[in-house]
Coordinates of C-alpha atoms and ligand atoms in Angstrom, one line a residue:
M1 CA 0.0 0.0 0.0
K2 CA 1.2 3.5 -0.9
D3 CA 2.0 6.1 1.8
L4 CA -0.9 8.5 1.6
T5 CA 0.0 10.8 4.5
P6 CA -1.2 14.3 3.7
D7 CA 1.3 17.2 3.6
S8 CA 0.9 19.0 6.9
N9 CA 0.9 22.3 5.1
T10 CA -2.4 21.4 3.4
L11 CA -4.3 20.9 6.8
D12 CA -6.7 23.5 8.2
P13 CA -4.7 25.4 10.9
I14 CA -7.3 24.4 13.5
E15 CA -6.6 20.7 12.9
I16 CA -3.1 21.1 14.5
A17 CA -3.9 24.1 16.8
S18 CA -3.1 23.9 20.5
R19 CA -5.8 22.5 22.9
D20 CA -6.1 26.0 24.4
E21 CA -7.0 27.5 21.1
I22 CA -9.5 24.8 20.4
V23 CA -11.2 25.1 23.8
A24 CA -11.4 28.9 23.5
L25 CA -13.1 28.6 20.1
Q26 CA -15.4 25.9 21.4
L27 CA -16.5 28.1 24.3
D28 CA -17.3 31.1 22.1
R29 CA -19.2 29.0 19.6
L30 CA -21.0 27.0 22.2
K31 CA -22.4 30.3 23.7
W32 CA -23.6 31.3 20.3
S33 CA -25.2 27.9 19.6
L34 CA -27.1 27.7 22.9
N35 CA -28.4 31.3 22.5
H36 CA -29.3 30.6 18.9
A37 CA -31.2 27.4 19.8
Y38 CA -33.0 29.1 22.8
A39 CA -34.0 32.2 20.9
S40 CA -35.2 30.4 17.7
V41 CA -36.5 27.0 18.5
P42 CA -39.6 26.7 20.9
H43 CA -38.6 23.2 21.9
Y44 CA -35.2 24.4 23.2
K45 CA -36.7 27.4 25.0
A46 CA -39.3 25.1 26.7
A47 CA -36.7 22.4 27.6
F48 CA -34.2 24.9 29.0
D49 CA -36.9 26.8 30.9
A50 CA -38.2 23.5 32.4
T51 CA -34.7 22.7 33.6
G52 CA -34.3 26.2 35.0
I53 CA -31.2 26.9 32.9
H54 CA -30.4 29.8 30.5
P55 CA -27.7 30.0 27.8
D56 CA -26.1 32.9 29.9
D57 CA -25.5 30.4 32.7
L58 CA -22.7 28.8 30.6
T59 CA -19.3 30.1 31.6
S60 CA -17.2 27.1 30.9
L61 CA -17.5 24.0 28.7
N62 CA -18.3 21.9 31.8
D63 CA -21.5 23.9 32.3
L64 CA -22.9 22.2 29.2
A65 CA -23.7 19.2 31.4
K66 CA -26.5 21.3 33.1
F67 CA -28.4 21.6 29.9
P68 CA -31.1 19.0 28.9
F69 CA -30.5 16.2 26.5
T70 CA -32.2 16.1 23.1
T71 CA -33.5 12.7 21.9
K72 CA -34.8 11.2 18.7
Q73 CA -38.3 11.4 20.3
D74 CA -37.9 15.2 20.6
L75 CA -37.1 15.4 16.9
R76 CA -40.1 13.2 16.0
A77 CA -42.4 15.2 18.2
N78 CA -41.4 18.3 16.2
Y79 CA -41.8 16.7 12.8
P80 CA -41.3 17.9 10.1
F81 CA -39.8 21.4 10.5
D82 CA -40.4 22.6 14.1
M83 CA -36.7 22.1 15.1
F84 CA -35.6 24.5 12.4
A85 CA -34.0 27.7 13.8
V86 CA -34.3 29.8 10.6
P87 CA -37.3 30.7 8.4
R88 CA -38.1 27.8 6.0
D89 CA -37.0 29.8 3.0
Q90 CA -33.5 30.1 4.3
V91 CA -33.2 26.3 4.4
K92 CA -31.3 25.3 1.3
R93 CA -31.3 21.5 1.7
I94 CA -33.3 18.9 3.6
H95 CA -32.3 15.4 4.5
A96 CA -34.1 12.8 6.4
S97 CA -33.5 9.4 8.0
S98 CA -35.3 6.5 6.4
G99 CA -37.8 6.2 9.2
T100 CA -37.8 2.4 9.1
T101 CA -38.2 2.4 12.9
G102 CA -40.8 5.1 13.1
Q103 CA -41.4 8.6 11.8
P104 CA -38.4 9.9 9.7
T105 CA -36.2 12.5 11.4
V106 CA -35.9 15.6 9.2
V107 CA -32.8 17.9 9.2
G108 CA -32.1 21.1 7.4
Y109 CA -29.1 23.2 6.2
T110 CA -28.6 26.9 5.4
E111 CA -26.1 27.9 2.8
N112 CA -23.5 28.4 5.5
D113 CA -24.3 25.0 7.0
L114 CA -23.7 23.4 3.6
A115 CA -20.4 25.2 3.3
N116 CA -19.3 24.1 6.7
W117 CA -20.4 20.5 6.0
G118 CA -18.4 20.6 2.8
Q119 CA -15.4 21.8 4.8
V120 CA -15.5 19.0 7.4
V121 CA -16.0 16.4 4.7
A122 CA -13.2 17.8 2.6
R123 CA -11.0 17.6 5.8
S124 CA -12.1 14.0 6.2
L125 CA -11.3 13.0 2.6
R126 CA -7.9 14.7 2.9
A127 CA -7.2 12.8 6.2
A128 CA -7.9 9.6 4.1
G129 CA -5.1 10.6 1.7
M130 CA -7.3 12.2 -1.1
Q131 CA -5.8 15.3 -2.8
P132 CA -7.2 17.9 -5.2
G133 CA -7.5 16.4 -8.6
D134 CA -7.9 12.8 -7.4
L135 CA -10.8 10.6 -8.7
L136 CA -13.4 9.5 -6.1
H137 CA -16.0 6.7 -6.7
N138 CA -18.8 7.7 -4.4
A139 CA -21.0 4.6 -3.8
Y140 CA -22.9 6.0 -0.7
G141 CA -26.6 6.3 -1.6
Y142 CA -27.7 9.7 -3.0
G143 CA -31.1 11.1 -1.9
L144 CA -32.5 11.8 1.5
F145 CA -29.7 9.8 3.1
T146 CA -26.8 12.1 3.9
G147 CA -24.1 9.7 2.7
G148 CA -24.0 10.4 -1.0
L149 CA -24.7 14.1 -1.2
G150 CA -22.6 14.8 2.0
I151 CA -19.5 13.1 0.6
H152 CA -20.2 14.8 -2.7
L153 CA -20.2 18.3 -1.1
G154 CA -16.8 17.6 0.5
A155 CA -15.3 16.1 -2.6
D156 CA -16.3 19.4 -4.4
A157 CA -14.8 21.5 -1.6
L158 CA -11.5 19.5 -1.8
G159 CA -11.4 19.7 -5.6
L160 CA -11.8 16.0 -6.4
T161 CA -13.3 14.5 -9.5
T162 CA -16.4 12.7 -8.3
I163 CA -18.2 9.8 -9.8
P164 CA -21.6 10.0 -8.2
I165 CA -22.5 6.4 -8.8
S166 CA -24.6 6.0 -5.6
G167 CA -25.4 2.4 -4.3
G168 CA -26.6 -0.6 -6.1
M169 CA -26.1 -2.1 -9.6
T170 CA -23.0 -3.9 -8.4
P171 CA -21.8 -5.2 -11.7
R172 CA -21.7 -1.6 -13.0
Q173 CA -19.8 -0.5 -9.9
V174 CA -17.0 -2.9 -10.8
R175 CA -17.1 -2.0 -14.5
L176 CA -16.6 1.7 -13.7
I177 CA -13.9 1.1 -11.2
E178 CA -12.1 -0.9 -13.9
D179 CA -12.7 1.8 -16.6
F180 CA -12.4 5.1 -14.7
K181 CA -9.6 4.0 -12.3
P182 CA -10.6 6.0 -9.2
K183 CA -8.0 6.4 -6.4
G184 CA -10.7 6.4 -3.6
I185 CA -14.0 4.7 -2.9
T186 CA -16.6 5.9 -0.4
V187 CA -19.0 3.2 0.6
T188 CA -20.4 1.2 3.5
P189 CA -18.0 -1.6 4.6
S190 CA -20.8 -4.2 4.0
Y191 CA -21.5 -3.0 0.5
A192 CA -17.7 -3.0 -0.2
L193 CA -17.8 -6.7 0.4
S194 CA -20.6 -7.1 -2.2
V195 CA -18.4 -5.1 -4.6
L196 CA -15.5 -7.4 -3.7
D197 CA -17.6 -10.5 -4.5
E198 CA -18.5 -9.0 -7.8
F199 CA -14.8 -8.5 -8.7
N200 CA -14.3 -12.2 -8.0
A201 CA -17.5 -13.2 -9.9
Q202 CA -16.2 -11.3 -13.0
G203 CA -12.8 -13.0 -12.7
L204 CA -11.1 -9.7 -12.0
D205 CA -8.3 -9.3 -9.4
P206 CA -9.4 -6.6 -6.9
R207 CA -5.7 -6.2 -5.8
A208 CA -4.9 -5.1 -9.3
S209 CA -7.6 -2.3 -9.3
S210 CA -6.6 1.4 -9.1
L211 CA -8.1 1.8 -5.6
E212 CA -5.7 3.1 -3.0
V213 CA -8.1 4.0 -0.2
G214 CA -11.6 3.0 1.0
I215 CA -13.5 5.4 3.2
F216 CA -15.9 3.3 5.1
G217 CA -18.7 4.3 7.5
A218 CA -22.4 4.6 8.1
E219 CA -22.4 1.3 10.1
P220 CA -20.2 -0.4 12.7
W221 CA -17.3 -2.4 11.4
T222 CA -14.3 -4.0 13.1
N223 CA -10.5 -3.8 12.8
A224 CA -10.7 -7.5 11.7
M225 CA -12.9 -6.4 8.8
R226 CA -10.3 -3.6 8.1
T227 CA -7.6 -6.2 7.7
E228 CA -9.8 -8.4 5.5
I229 CA -10.7 -5.5 3.1
E230 CA -7.2 -4.0 3.1
Q231 CA -5.7 -7.4 2.0
A232 CA -8.5 -8.2 -0.5
F233 CA -8.1 -4.8 -2.3
D234 CA -4.5 -4.0 -1.5
M235 CA -5.7 -0.5 -0.3
H236 CA -6.0 1.4 2.9
A237 CA -9.3 1.2 4.8
V238 CA -10.2 4.1 7.0
D239 CA -13.3 4.9 9.1
I240 CA -15.6 7.9 8.7
Y241 CA -18.4 8.6 11.2
G242 CA -21.4 10.8 11.3
L243 CA -25.2 11.1 11.7
S244 CA -27.9 13.1 10.0
E245 CA -29.0 14.8 13.3
V246 CA -25.5 16.2 13.8
I247 CA -24.7 16.9 10.1
G248 CA -24.2 13.6 8.2
P249 CA -20.8 12.1 7.3
G250 CA -17.8 14.1 8.4
V251 CA -18.4 14.4 12.1
S252 CA -15.2 12.4 12.8
M253 CA -12.6 10.8 10.7
E254 CA -9.7 8.4 11.0
C255 CA -6.3 9.5 9.6
V256 CA -4.7 7.2 7.0
E257 CA -1.3 7.6 8.6
T258 CA -2.3 6.4 12.1
K259 CA -5.7 4.5 11.8
D260 CA -6.1 4.7 15.5
G261 CA -9.6 5.9 15.9
L262 CA -11.6 8.9 14.6
H263 CA -10.6 12.6 15.2
I264 CA -13.8 14.5 16.0
W265 CA -13.9 17.8 14.2
E266 CA -14.4 19.5 17.5
D267 CA -14.4 23.0 16.1
H268 CA -18.0 22.2 14.8
F269 CA -19.2 19.4 17.0
F270 CA -18.7 19.2 20.8
P271 CA -18.6 15.7 22.1
E272 CA -19.4 14.3 25.5
I273 CA -19.6 10.7 26.7
I274 CA -22.3 9.9 29.3
N275 CA -23.3 6.9 31.4
P276 CA -26.4 5.8 29.4
D277 CA -28.2 4.8 32.5
T278 CA -27.7 7.9 34.7
G279 CA -27.0 10.5 32.0
E280 CA -23.9 11.7 34.0
P281 CA -20.9 12.7 32.0
V282 CA -17.9 10.3 32.3
A283 CA -14.2 11.1 32.0
D284 CA -12.3 10.9 28.7
G285 CA -11.1 7.3 28.3
E286 CA -14.3 5.8 29.8
M287 CA -16.8 4.0 27.6
G288 CA -20.4 5.3 27.4
E289 CA -22.9 6.9 25.0
L290 CA -21.7 9.6 22.7
V291 CA -23.6 12.9 22.9
F292 CA -23.1 15.8 20.5
T293 CA -23.8 19.6 20.6
S294 CA -23.4 21.5 17.3
L295 CA -21.3 24.7 17.5
T296 CA -21.9 26.3 14.2
K297 CA -25.1 25.0 12.7
E298 CA -27.7 27.6 11.8
A299 CA -30.8 25.8 10.4
F300 CA -30.8 22.8 12.8
P301 CA -28.8 23.5 15.9
I302 CA -28.6 20.4 18.1
I303 CA -28.0 20.5 21.8
R304 CA -26.7 17.4 23.7
Y305 CA -28.1 14.9 21.2
R306 CA -28.0 11.4 22.5
T307 CA -26.6 9.3 19.6
R308 CA -27.0 5.9 21.3
D309 CA -23.6 5.1 19.8
L310 CA -21.2 3.6 22.3
T311 CA -17.5 4.6 22.3
R312 CA -14.9 6.5 24.4
L313 CA -12.9 9.7 23.9
L314 CA -9.2 9.6 23.5
P315 CA -6.6 12.3 23.2
G316 CA -5.4 13.6 19.8
T317 CA -2.6 12.0 17.9
A318 CA -2.2 12.9 14.2
R319 CA -4.4 15.9 14.8
S320 CA -4.9 18.0 18.0
M321 CA -8.6 17.2 18.1
R322 CA -9.7 14.4 20.4
R323 CA -10.4 10.9 18.9
M324 CA -13.4 8.6 19.4
E325 CA -12.7 4.9 19.4
K326 CA -14.3 2.9 16.6
V327 CA -18.0 2.6 17.5
T328 CA -18.7 -0.8 19.1
G329 CA -22.4 -0.5 18.2
R330 CA -25.6 1.3 19.1
S331 CA -27.2 0.7 22.4
D332 CA -30.3 -0.3 20.3
D333 CA -28.4 -3.0 18.5
M334 CA -27.2 -4.6 21.7
I335 CA -28.6 -8.1 22.1
I336 CA -29.1 -9.3 25.6
L337 CA -28.8 -13.1 25.3
R338 CA -29.5 -14.9 28.6
G339 CA -28.0 -12.0 30.5
V340 CA -25.0 -11.5 28.3
N341 CA -24.7 -8.3 26.3
V342 CA -23.7 -9.0 22.7
F343 CA -23.0 -6.6 19.8
P344 CA -23.0 -7.7 16.1
T345 CA -19.4 -6.4 15.9
Q346 CA -18.3 -9.1 18.4
I347 CA -19.8 -11.8 16.2
E348 CA -18.0 -10.2 13.2
E349 CA -14.7 -10.5 15.0
C350 CA -15.3 -14.2 15.7
L351 CA -16.3 -14.8 12.1
M352 CA -13.2 -13.1 10.8
A353 CA -11.1 -15.4 13.0
T354 CA -12.7 -18.5 11.5
P355 CA -11.0 -20.1 8.5
G356 CA -13.1 -21.0 5.4
L357 CA -16.0 -18.5 6.0
S358 CA -16.9 -15.4 3.9
P359 CA -17.3 -12.1 5.8
H360 CA -21.1 -12.0 5.2
F361 CA -23.4 -12.8 8.1
Q362 CA -26.7 -12.2 9.8
I363 CA -27.9 -12.9 13.3
E364 CA -31.3 -14.4 13.8
L365 CA -33.1 -14.2 17.1
T366 CA -35.9 -16.5 18.1
K367 CA -37.8 -17.5 21.2
P368 CA -38.9 -21.1 20.7
D369 CA -39.9 -21.5 24.3
R370 CA -39.2 -19.0 27.0
M371 CA -35.5 -18.7 26.2
D372 CA -34.0 -16.4 23.6
Q373 CA -32.0 -18.2 21.0
M374 CA -29.4 -16.8 18.6
R375 CA -28.5 -18.3 15.3
V376 CA -25.6 -17.0 13.2
L377 CA -26.2 -17.3 9.4
C378 CA -23.0 -17.3 7.5
E379 CA -21.6 -18.9 4.4
A380 CA -18.6 -20.9 3.1
E381 CA -15.9 -18.9 1.4
D382 CA -15.8 -21.5 -1.5
T383 CA -16.5 -25.1 -2.2
S384 CA -13.4 -26.3 -0.3
T385 CA -14.9 -25.3 3.0
N386 CA -16.1 -28.1 5.3
H387 CA -19.4 -26.6 6.6
T388 CA -19.6 -28.7 9.7
D389 CA -16.0 -27.9 10.8
A390 CA -16.3 -24.2 10.0
G391 CA -19.6 -24.0 11.9
K392 CA -18.2 -25.7 15.0
Y393 CA -15.1 -23.5 14.9
L394 CA -17.2 -20.3 14.8
A395 CA -19.5 -21.5 17.6
G396 CA -16.4 -22.4 19.6
Q397 CA -14.9 -18.9 19.1
I398 CA -18.2 -17.2 20.1
K399 CA -18.4 -19.4 23.2
Q400 CA -14.8 -18.7 24.2
T401 CA -14.7 -15.0 23.6
I402 CA -18.3 -13.8 24.3
G403 CA -19.4 -16.6 26.5
I404 CA -22.6 -17.5 24.8
T405 CA -23.9 -20.7 23.1
V406 CA -25.3 -20.0 19.7
A407 CA -26.3 -22.1 16.7
V408 CA -24.4 -21.6 13.5
D409 CA -25.6 -22.3 10.0
V410 CA -23.0 -22.3 7.3
A411 CA -24.7 -21.9 3.9
D412 CA -23.3 -22.2 0.4
P413 CA -21.4 -19.2 -1.0
G414 CA -23.8 -16.4 -2.0
Q415 CA -26.7 -17.5 0.3
V416 CA -26.5 -14.7 2.9
E417 CA -28.5 -11.6 1.9
R418 CA -26.1 -9.0 0.4
S419 CA -26.0 -5.4 1.6
Q420 CA -26.7 -2.5 -0.8
G421 CA -25.9 0.1 1.8
K422 CA -26.2 -0.3 5.5
A423 CA -26.2 -4.1 6.4
V424 CA -29.1 -5.6 8.2
R425 CA -27.3 -7.6 10.9
I426 CA -30.1 -8.6 13.2
V427 CA -33.3 -10.4 12.1
D428 CA -35.5 -10.5 15.1
K429 CA -38.1 -13.2 15.0
R430 CA -39.0 -13.1 18.7
Ligands
DLL501 O1 -24.9 7.1 8.3 C1 -24.0 9.3 7.9 C2 -22.8 8.7 7.3 C3 -22.8 8.5 5.9 C4 -21.7 8.4 8.0 C5 -21.7 8.0 5.3 C6 -20.6 7.9 7.4 C7 -20.6 7.7 6.0 P1 -27.4 8.2 9.5 O2 -28.1 7.5 8.4 O3 -28.2 9.3 10.2 O4 -26.1 8.9 9.0 O5 -26.9 7.1 10.6 C8 -26.2 7.5 11.7 O6 -25.0 5.3 11.7 O7 -25.6 7.1 14.7 C9 -24.2 5.3 13.9 O8 -25.0 4.4 14.6 C10 -24.0 4.7 12.5 N1 -22.7 5.1 12.0 C11 -22.4 6.1 11.1 N2 -21.0 6.0 10.8 C12 -20.5 5.0 11.6 C13 -19.2 4.4 11.8 C14 -25.0 8.3 8.4 N3 -18.2 4.9 11.1 C15 -25.8 6.3 12.5 N4 -19.1 3.4 12.6 C16 -24.9 6.6 13.6 C17 -20.1 2.9 13.3 C18 -21.6 4.4 12.3 N5 -21.4 3.4 13.1

């Protein structure tokens, strides 16, 4: 793999500023953001008043903990536009979550918000090793989902040549990678595996492709999956994180030269980690639920938003801004099997450690009597795999590392449902 470390002269000065400078900027911006939300969004005024707190009460960053949280329920209760802090005609763009688990969450952007979003995504793409003039194959979905258009904004801001292919039509993805020879690909890690299968199906060597870096996010994935993808494509694989409620992709990004967790672009998004049960902030380094407050957003300021993503904060390395560890999973995706907490990423790790299996899998939950049962559906890598041996090996790995007994079904290659975007990991039949 080529060294893609960006030239430090090309970074935004704030990326390598001192902590004091960053904190001073954050405090100024936080004051503005709290006042803006309070003055312009009835929900925030009511929530702050009910807690007996006013934006002027904030004199240090620690005071933020006195302000109320915002949850997905709050956003749903204000559907579609009541969380907007500017008149509707100043909103230049709307995105929304798919709403598969309820009413969609609607978010909006002013012209300045779009410019800032472009800047943080450009920063992220540069951290991945992309440089002005490089070709980017953008396979995140275009549309209401923030992935496709969010990456596109940043690619424009950085000066890349973008191929806006969006998701799906996998044979064509491979054809265009072969013909156009992009340097980077932006895609969910699970859909990257579908693209990988298609390379093999077409008899093409993915390691011989032009790709030098994959920028993967929108769903949890493990370091074991990173190794698998890096080896399969002979390219770097880096992690990009974000969520629509905070802006979309580009909230935090891993640097290609260190691959040691994701630097949060703290000049725009202020992170906290809380104990999800008590709501109390925990110290940097401790695991908990990630909470974000926007510092610059005009159309859709968000104050102490509970992401339900679990991680911890770590000090800066390649950049001065703090890092978040790779997200283990969402609290919603945590399976409690006979008293043991299990995340799909833990199953992924065990699967990757099992010889003879492809990286595709789903977890099926059933309740045949009064006990929950878990079945891992996976598939053989090729016809040489002994299904019984591979299944036993994986069940043994899961028993040993997670401590639970599960059933494993090893199907023929190609039998596990393929992802077109975000993978569906859990099929709950209880
Ligand atoms: O998934 C934004 C995005 C697009 C991020 C493209 C990165 C690349 P939502 O659809 O609102 O937005 O989903 C946000 O996806 O709360 C996490 O649970 C999960 N997620 C996003 N990035 C990662 C990641 C986009 N790198 C939700 N690792 C978030 C783990 C991620 N989970």
